[in-house]
Tab-separated table of C-alpha atoms in Angstrom:
chain	number	residue	atom	x	y	z
A	1	MET	CA	-162.906	-148.247	103.703
A	2	LYS	CA	-159.795	-146.154	103.946
A	3	LYS	CA	-158.497	-147.339	100.982
A	4	PHE	CA	-161.502	-146.804	98.900
A	5	LEU	CA	-161.611	-143.185	100.061
A	6	ILE	CA	-157.947	-142.801	98.839
A	7	ILE	CA	-158.699	-144.237	95.552
A	8	ALA	CA	-161.895	-141.911	95.256
A	9	ALA	CA	-159.508	-138.863	96.031
A	10	VAL	CA	-157.136	-139.984	93.213
A	11	LEU	CA	-159.770	-140.236	90.603
A	12	THR	CA	-161.269	-136.611	91.341
A	13	VAL	CA	-157.820	-135.241	91.193
A	14	ALA	CA	-157.426	-136.973	88.004
A	15	ALA	CA	-160.775	-135.681	86.728
A	16	VAL	CA	-160.134	-132.249	87.717
A	17	ILE	CA	-156.778	-132.323	85.692
A	18	ALA	CA	-158.216	-134.314	82.812
A	19	VAL	CA	-161.310	-132.630	82.049
A	20	PRO	CA	-159.768	-129.266	81.031
A	21	VAL	CA	-157.073	-131.057	78.959
A	22	TRP	CA	-159.916	-132.562	77.257
A	23	ILE	CA	-162.036	-129.426	76.621
A	24	SER	CA	-158.628	-127.833	75.556
A	25	GLY	CA	-158.126	-130.554	73.023
A	26	ASN	CA	-161.484	-129.950	71.539
A	27	THR	CA	-161.545	-126.264	71.334
A	28	LYS	CA	-160.910	-124.706	68.179
A	29	SER	CA	-157.867	-122.262	67.461
A	30	VAL	CA	-158.395	-119.219	65.570
A	31	ASP	CA	-156.183	-116.173	64.326
A	32	VAL	CA	-157.442	-112.743	65.319
A	33	THR	CA	-157.089	-109.126	64.431
A	34	THR	CA	-157.464	-106.238	66.724
A	35	ALA	CA	-159.558	-103.331	65.831
A	36	LYS	CA	-157.344	-100.213	65.895
A	37	ARG	CA	-157.579	-96.490	64.750
A	38	GLY	CA	-155.554	-95.456	61.941
A	39	GLU	CA	-155.241	-94.176	58.189
A	40	ILE	CA	-156.625	-95.516	55.516
A	41	ALA	CA	-156.152	-94.615	51.716
A	42	VAL	CA	-157.592	-95.986	48.438
A	43	TYR	CA	-156.045	-95.838	45.135
A	44	PHE	CA	-157.297	-96.144	41.378
A	45	GLU	CA	-154.656	-98.777	39.737
A	46	SER	CA	-153.580	-98.254	36.071
A	47	THR	CA	-150.477	-98.582	33.722
A	48	GLY	CA	-149.328	-95.969	31.626
A	49	GLU	CA	-146.174	-94.521	29.640
A	50	ALA	CA	-143.664	-92.073	30.131
A	51	ARG	CA	-143.360	-89.384	27.289
A	52	PRO	CA	-141.228	-86.309	27.214
A	53	SER	CA	-143.249	-83.053	28.921
A	54	GLN	CA	-142.029	-80.900	25.841
A	55	LEU	CA	-141.815	-82.184	22.467
A	56	SER	CA	-140.346	-79.980	19.378
A	57	GLN	CA	-140.826	-81.287	15.618
A	58	VAL	CA	-138.169	-79.497	13.485
A	59	LEU	CA	-139.323	-78.672	10.221
A	60	SER	CA	-137.622	-78.518	6.778
A	61	ARG	CA	-137.876	-74.935	5.791
A	62	ALA	CA	-137.925	-75.436	1.874
A	63	ASN	CA	-138.452	-77.976	-0.751
A	64	GLY	CA	-135.351	-79.797	-1.588
A	65	ALA	CA	-133.122	-82.802	-0.807
A	66	VAL	CA	-131.887	-83.774	2.575
A	67	THR	CA	-127.819	-83.642	2.342
A	68	GLU	CA	-126.952	-84.521	5.906
A	69	VAL	CA	-128.480	-85.726	9.010
A	70	MET	CA	-126.353	-84.822	11.925
A	71	VAL	CA	-128.356	-87.093	14.606
A	72	SER	CA	-129.815	-90.543	15.205
A	73	PRO	CA	-132.781	-91.404	17.775
A	74	GLY	CA	-131.457	-91.427	21.376
A	75	ASP	CA	-128.914	-88.648	20.712
A	76	LYS	CA	-128.706	-85.889	23.448
A	77	VAL	CA	-128.916	-82.530	21.864
A	78	GLN	CA	-128.690	-78.953	23.054
A	79	ALA	CA	-130.668	-75.972	21.769
A	80	GLY	CA	-128.779	-74.312	18.788
A	81	ASP	CA	-126.940	-77.936	17.776
A	82	ALA	CA	-127.261	-78.472	13.910
A	83	LEU	CA	-129.485	-81.445	13.243
A	84	PHE	CA	-129.976	-81.831	9.333
A	85	THR	CA	-129.111	-79.915	6.080
A	86	VAL	CA	-131.479	-79.264	3.241
A	87	TYR	CA	-130.229	-78.239	-0.175
A	88	SER	CA	-133.113	-76.445	-2.121
A	89	GLU	CA	-133.852	-74.500	-5.536
A	90	ALA	CA	-135.463	-71.349	-4.528
A	91	THR	CA	-136.514	-68.468	-6.450
A	92	GLY	CA	-136.227	-65.017	-5.696
A	93	GLY	CA	-135.120	-61.416	-6.735
A	94	GLU	CA	-136.470	-58.664	-8.401
A	95	SER	CA	-138.411	-59.252	-11.576
A	96	VAL	CA	-136.966	-58.131	-15.090
A	97	PRO	CA	-139.713	-56.844	-17.185
A	98	ALA	CA	-139.670	-57.298	-20.816
A	99	ALA	CA	-140.341	-53.576	-20.994
A	100	ALA	CA	-136.769	-52.870	-20.298
A	101	ASP	CA	-135.568	-54.220	-23.560
A	102	ALA	CA	-136.733	-50.735	-25.014
A	103	ALA	CA	-134.558	-49.074	-22.682
A	104	GLY	CA	-131.641	-50.594	-24.099
A	105	SER	CA	-128.959	-53.112	-23.181
A	106	SER	CA	-127.556	-50.836	-20.386
A	107	ALA	CA	-130.800	-50.642	-18.383
A	108	ARG	CA	-131.528	-54.309	-19.009
A	109	ASP	CA	-128.070	-55.349	-17.680
A	110	GLU	CA	-128.566	-53.016	-14.666
A	111	LEU	CA	-131.932	-54.863	-13.909
A	112	VAL	CA	-130.388	-58.233	-14.262
A	113	ARG	CA	-127.527	-57.097	-11.990
A	114	LYS	CA	-129.958	-55.907	-9.488
A	115	SER	CA	-131.966	-59.087	-9.490
A	116	VAL	CA	-129.027	-61.204	-9.171
A	117	VAL	CA	-127.854	-59.172	-5.922
A	118	SER	CA	-131.366	-59.047	-4.573
A	119	SER	CA	-131.359	-63.173	-4.738
A	120	ALA	CA	-127.788	-63.311	-3.132
A	121	GLN	CA	-129.012	-61.401	-0.233
A	122	THR	CA	-132.226	-62.863	-0.017
A	123	TYR	CA	-130.930	-66.479	0.420
A	124	GLY	CA	-127.724	-65.483	2.309
A	125	TYR	CA	-125.014	-65.764	-0.203
A	126	GLU	CA	-121.889	-63.559	-0.328
A	127	LEU	CA	-121.697	-61.094	-3.164
A	128	SER	CA	-118.274	-62.305	-3.869
A	129	ALA	CA	-119.696	-65.521	-5.374
A	130	PHE	CA	-121.156	-63.611	-8.313
A	131	ASN	CA	-117.833	-61.694	-8.962
A	132	GLU	CA	-116.757	-63.976	-11.969
A	133	VAL	CA	-120.251	-63.057	-13.351
A	134	MET	CA	-119.676	-59.396	-12.932
A	135	LYS	CA	-116.174	-59.717	-14.497
A	136	ASN	CA	-117.768	-61.403	-17.495
A	137	GLY	CA	-120.329	-58.727	-17.961
A	138	ILE	CA	-123.838	-59.006	-16.980
A	139	GLY	CA	-124.709	-58.821	-20.533
A	140	ASN	CA	-123.349	-62.278	-20.913
A	141	ILE	CA	-126.000	-63.824	-18.728
A	142	ALA	CA	-128.742	-62.673	-20.985
A	143	ALA	CA	-126.787	-63.572	-24.257
A	144	GLU	CA	-126.470	-67.059	-22.871
A	145	THR	CA	-130.091	-67.213	-21.778
A	146	ASP	CA	-132.548	-68.509	-24.294
A	147	THR	CA	-135.389	-66.552	-23.137
A	148	ALA	CA	-133.705	-63.679	-21.413
A	149	PHE	CA	-136.814	-61.689	-20.898
A	150	ALA	CA	-139.274	-64.418	-20.972
A	151	VAL	CA	-138.411	-65.104	-17.332
A	152	SER	CA	-139.593	-62.924	-14.529
A	153	SER	CA	-137.024	-63.614	-11.892
A	154	THR	CA	-133.414	-65.343	-11.151
A	155	ALA	CA	-133.328	-68.958	-9.743
A	156	VAL	CA	-130.883	-69.183	-6.806
A	157	SER	CA	-129.745	-72.378	-4.881
A	158	LYS	CA	-129.552	-72.564	-1.308
A	159	SER	CA	-128.111	-74.851	1.250
A	160	GLU	CA	-129.614	-74.564	5.006
A	161	THR	CA	-128.570	-76.294	8.053
A	162	VAL	CA	-131.610	-76.453	10.558
A	163	LYS	CA	-130.806	-76.371	14.185
A	164	SER	CA	-132.705	-77.480	17.325
A	165	ASP	CA	-134.732	-75.046	19.433
A	166	ILE	CA	-134.737	-77.046	22.647
A	167	SER	CA	-132.382	-79.196	24.679
A	168	GLY	CA	-133.260	-82.852	24.961
A	169	SER	CA	-133.068	-86.319	23.265
A	170	VAL	CA	-133.677	-87.085	19.551
A	171	ILE	CA	-137.118	-89.036	19.649
A	172	ALA	CA	-137.394	-89.698	15.935
A	173	VAL	CA	-135.720	-88.842	12.699
A	174	ASN	CA	-137.920	-88.983	9.646
A	175	ALA	CA	-135.209	-88.631	6.734
A	176	VAL	CA	-131.874	-89.894	5.618
A	177	GLN	CA	-129.321	-88.300	3.346
A	178	GLY	CA	-130.838	-88.213	-0.202
A	179	ASP	CA	-134.356	-87.882	0.606
A	180	MET	CA	-136.772	-85.212	-0.824
A	181	VAL	CA	-138.591	-83.103	1.832
A	182	THR	CA	-141.008	-80.341	1.256
A	183	ALA	CA	-141.300	-77.361	3.301
A	184	ALA	CA	-142.903	-77.718	6.717
A	185	ALA	CA	-142.299	-81.495	6.772
A	186	PRO	CA	-141.004	-82.754	10.130
A	187	VAL	CA	-137.686	-84.008	9.626
A	188	VAL	CA	-136.512	-84.534	13.508
A	189	THR	CA	-138.371	-84.798	16.855
A	190	ILE	CA	-136.786	-83.754	19.833
A	191	GLY	CA	-137.909	-84.312	23.475
A	192	ASP	CA	-137.000	-82.996	26.706
A	193	THR	CA	-136.289	-86.455	28.339
A	194	ASP	CA	-134.984	-84.847	31.659
A	195	HIS	CA	-138.749	-83.999	32.335
A	196	MET	CA	-141.291	-86.728	31.838
A	197	ASP	CA	-144.982	-86.730	32.033
A	198	VAL	CA	-146.970	-89.872	32.229
A	199	TYR	CA	-150.043	-90.833	30.130
A	200	PHE	CA	-152.715	-93.528	31.008
A	201	PHE	CA	-156.228	-94.355	29.882
A	202	VAL	CA	-159.308	-94.611	32.320
A	203	SER	CA	-162.257	-96.421	31.126
A	204	GLU	CA	-165.758	-94.440	30.752
A	205	THR	CA	-167.077	-96.148	34.185
A	206	ASP	CA	-163.749	-95.375	36.078
A	207	ARG	CA	-163.586	-91.685	34.741
A	208	SER	CA	-165.706	-90.399	37.896
A	209	LYS	CA	-163.164	-91.906	40.407
A	210	ILE	CA	-160.416	-89.584	39.553
A	211	SER	CA	-159.999	-85.745	39.478
A	212	LEU	CA	-157.839	-82.837	38.680
A	213	ASP	CA	-154.707	-82.482	41.045
A	214	ALA	CA	-155.392	-86.108	42.532
A	215	ALA	CA	-151.882	-87.096	44.234
A	216	CYS	CA	-150.186	-90.092	42.084
A	217	GLU	CA	-147.746	-92.437	43.040
A	218	LEU	CA	-145.749	-93.879	40.070
A	219	SER	CA	-142.996	-96.730	39.715
A	220	VAL	CA	-141.065	-97.595	36.363
A	221	ASN	CA	-141.415	-101.085	35.268
A	222	GLY	CA	-142.273	-102.438	38.724
A	223	SER	CA	-139.259	-101.046	40.497
A	224	ASP	CA	-139.201	-100.222	44.132
A	225	THR	CA	-138.353	-96.722	43.383
A	226	VAL	CA	-141.665	-94.529	43.852
A	227	TYR	CA	-142.071	-91.368	42.172
A	228	THR	CA	-144.922	-88.645	42.998
A	229	GLY	CA	-147.117	-86.577	40.773
A	230	LYS	CA	-150.584	-85.186	40.100
A	231	ILE	CA	-153.118	-85.266	37.537
A	232	ALA	CA	-152.753	-82.303	35.357
A	233	GLU	CA	-155.376	-83.203	32.574
A	234	ILE	CA	-158.169	-85.333	31.768
A	235	SER	CA	-159.251	-85.748	28.370
A	236	ASP	CA	-163.020	-84.580	27.543
A	237	VAL	CA	-162.921	-87.053	24.560
A	238	LEU	CA	-163.828	-90.756	24.825
A	239	THR	CA	-162.429	-93.189	22.168
A	240	ALA	CA	-163.455	-96.639	21.736
A	241	ASP	CA	-161.202	-99.660	21.168
A	242	ALA	CA	-161.985	-102.574	18.624
A	243	ALA	CA	-164.068	-104.206	21.292
A	244	GLY	CA	-166.294	-100.929	21.728
A	245	ASN	CA	-164.805	-100.178	25.091
A	246	LYS	CA	-164.536	-96.513	25.624
A	247	SER	CA	-161.744	-94.626	27.483
A	248	CYS	CA	-160.016	-91.243	27.682
A	249	GLU	CA	-156.513	-90.328	28.056
A	250	VAL	CA	-155.118	-88.742	31.338
A	251	ARG	CA	-151.695	-86.855	31.744
A	252	ILE	CA	-149.852	-86.756	34.932
A	253	VAL	CA	-147.209	-84.181	35.691
A	254	THR	CA	-144.320	-85.566	37.964
A	255	THR	CA	-142.905	-83.707	40.953
A	256	ASP	CA	-139.884	-86.016	40.852
A	257	GLU	CA	-137.513	-86.284	38.003
A	258	MET	CA	-138.108	-90.068	36.768
A	259	ASN	CA	-135.292	-91.928	35.982
A	260	CYS	CA	-136.558	-93.379	32.725
A	261	ILE	CA	-136.443	-93.539	28.860
A	262	ALA	CA	-139.357	-92.277	26.746
A	263	GLY	CA	-142.009	-94.802	26.236
A	264	ALA	CA	-141.133	-96.718	29.472
A	265	THR	CA	-143.999	-98.689	31.104
A	266	VAL	CA	-145.108	-96.907	34.378
A	267	ASP	CA	-147.397	-98.206	37.241
A	268	VAL	CA	-149.983	-95.485	38.282
A	269	SER	CA	-151.718	-95.293	41.576
A	270	VAL	CA	-154.026	-92.447	41.769
A	271	LEU	CA	-155.385	-91.445	45.384
A	272	THR	CA	-158.999	-91.500	45.224
A	273	ASP	CA	-159.933	-91.134	48.884
A	274	ALA	CA	-158.326	-91.218	52.587
A	275	LYS	CA	-159.426	-90.753	56.074
A	276	GLU	CA	-157.032	-90.604	59.279
A	277	ASP	CA	-157.827	-91.488	62.773
A	278	THR	CA	-160.780	-94.093	61.567
A	279	LEU	CA	-161.280	-97.550	63.188
A	280	LEU	CA	-159.547	-100.187	61.132
A	281	ILE	CA	-159.790	-103.884	60.676
A	282	ASP	CA	-157.407	-106.211	58.883
A	283	GLY	CA	-158.078	-106.939	55.050
A	284	ASP	CA	-158.043	-110.948	55.935
A	285	SER	CA	-161.096	-110.538	58.534
A	286	ALA	CA	-163.879	-112.971	58.155
A	287	ILE	CA	-166.736	-110.789	57.186
A	288	THR	CA	-169.977	-112.540	55.938
A	289	ASP	CA	-173.224	-110.644	55.189
A	290	GLY	CA	-172.197	-107.345	57.031
A	291	THR	CA	-171.216	-109.701	60.317
A	292	VAL	CA	-167.945	-110.753	61.988
A	293	MET	CA	-167.187	-112.892	64.902
A	294	ILE	CA	-164.951	-111.557	67.792
A	295	VAL	CA	-163.738	-113.183	70.722
A	296	ASP	CA	-164.844	-111.688	74.047
A	297	GLU	CA	-162.818	-111.521	77.263
A	298	ASP	CA	-163.959	-115.114	78.039
A	299	ASN	CA	-162.823	-116.422	74.787
A	300	LEU	CA	-166.227	-117.000	73.757
A	301	ALA	CA	-167.315	-116.377	69.961
A	302	ARG	CA	-169.815	-113.443	69.488
A	303	LYS	CA	-171.248	-112.274	66.312
A	304	ARG	CA	-171.310	-108.640	65.392
A	305	THR	CA	-173.021	-106.829	62.837
A	306	ILE	CA	-170.936	-103.949	61.203
A	307	THR	CA	-170.926	-101.239	58.786
A	308	THR	CA	-167.995	-101.083	56.670
A	309	GLY	CA	-166.507	-97.631	54.844
A	310	LEU	CA	-163.244	-97.463	52.760
A	311	VAL	CA	-161.912	-100.835	51.536
A	312	ASN	CA	-158.333	-101.407	50.301
A	313	ASP	CA	-155.978	-104.617	49.920
A	314	ASP	CA	-154.947	-104.068	53.716
A	315	TYR	CA	-157.681	-102.719	55.604
A	316	TYR	CA	-161.663	-102.468	56.233
A	317	GLU	CA	-162.761	-99.114	57.766
A	318	VAL	CA	-165.596	-99.784	60.197
A	319	THR	CA	-167.941	-96.886	60.932
A	320	SER	CA	-170.196	-99.088	63.324
A	321	GLY	CA	-170.385	-102.205	65.092
A	322	LEU	CA	-167.252	-102.713	66.587
A	323	SER	CA	-165.060	-100.761	69.150
A	324	GLU	CA	-161.157	-100.334	69.542
A	325	GLY	CA	-159.558	-103.367	71.009
A	326	ASP	CA	-162.081	-105.959	69.508
A	327	ARG	CA	-160.624	-109.258	68.600
A	328	VAL	CA	-162.027	-110.000	65.173
A	329	ILE	CA	-161.611	-113.599	63.874
A	330	LEU	CA	-159.880	-113.741	60.639
A	331	ASN	CA	-160.559	-116.061	57.514
A	332	GLN	CA	-160.305	-119.832	58.230
A	333	ASP	CA	-161.587	-123.099	57.125
A	334	GLU	CA	-163.708	-124.239	60.426
A	335	GLU	CA	-167.105	-122.779	61.007
A	336	ILE	CA	-167.221	-120.641	63.977
A	337	ASN	CA	-170.480	-120.669	66.124
A	338	GLU	CA	-172.016	-117.983	68.440
A	339	GLY	CA	-170.797	-118.715	72.073
A	340	GLU	CA	-168.436	-121.389	71.072
A	341	ARG	CA	-165.199	-121.386	73.269
A	342	LEU	CA	-161.921	-120.549	71.397
A	343	ASN	CA	-158.160	-120.487	71.686
A	344	ILE	CA	-156.310	-117.894	70.093
A	345	ASN	CA	-153.177	-118.611	68.291
């Protein structure tokens, strides 16, 4: 009898030890996140292009031939630096009326002299350039001209060097030595590359997500350096691509000097909404049809219906259904049932 009691006692102790071990071995293990208060921000993501904040198209001032180009794309220039030279055939001066013939050769010669002097002054020549003409006699000009009084003015050639009006980098050169250009034709484009703006396109459906003065974060070619800026302009014109998708251009003014070249690819993040001191759960939380599973103080699974607000890649904002400190089950492969006992990893 005594031996039997000893055996029964041993079995009881073994059962007390074995049952929890068996239960533990069959209990599911889960990862959880703790609901906490914090800040959440939502961004609109896009890709844009860096462009100089100021562009200057330097124009030819006359019809003529380009005799020299002093710059190439990428060159740094200062305001006042010479860019190119154009040699032009220009017409100017005081007209010489045929009626002067009646006044005699001296009157005619005086009018021709005044025309030559006027042309020289108009086009920037030193009067000394005409000394040889003066020495040989003004009359010789008319004598050597087939139709001395058929012309109404005197032709004068001029070579003009055009200079940059801003400091920056040469973005484009549209002519080479020997090219013929017309007045007002753009020959060189200068950009203020020390100060960049960023341009990107936003679709017709996403246009309402952004607004003027919205804060932006910018990075060049995926670098870790983050620059800041704000939206300065949203185009009122939608343009369609080949597939018919409509979008409009947006300009960002940077508040930092971006270390990049014109045309560089820029990753754009535009702040669209943000909240502080709000209840958050991890972005990997298991949410199904507006419900989550939490683990209560007894390590039992409990279902909760929640309402979410702002969402980004990292967090969900929870506006109702949870309390700070609740342990929310993260996404996992195994199904969790209400009331099931769980182990927390």
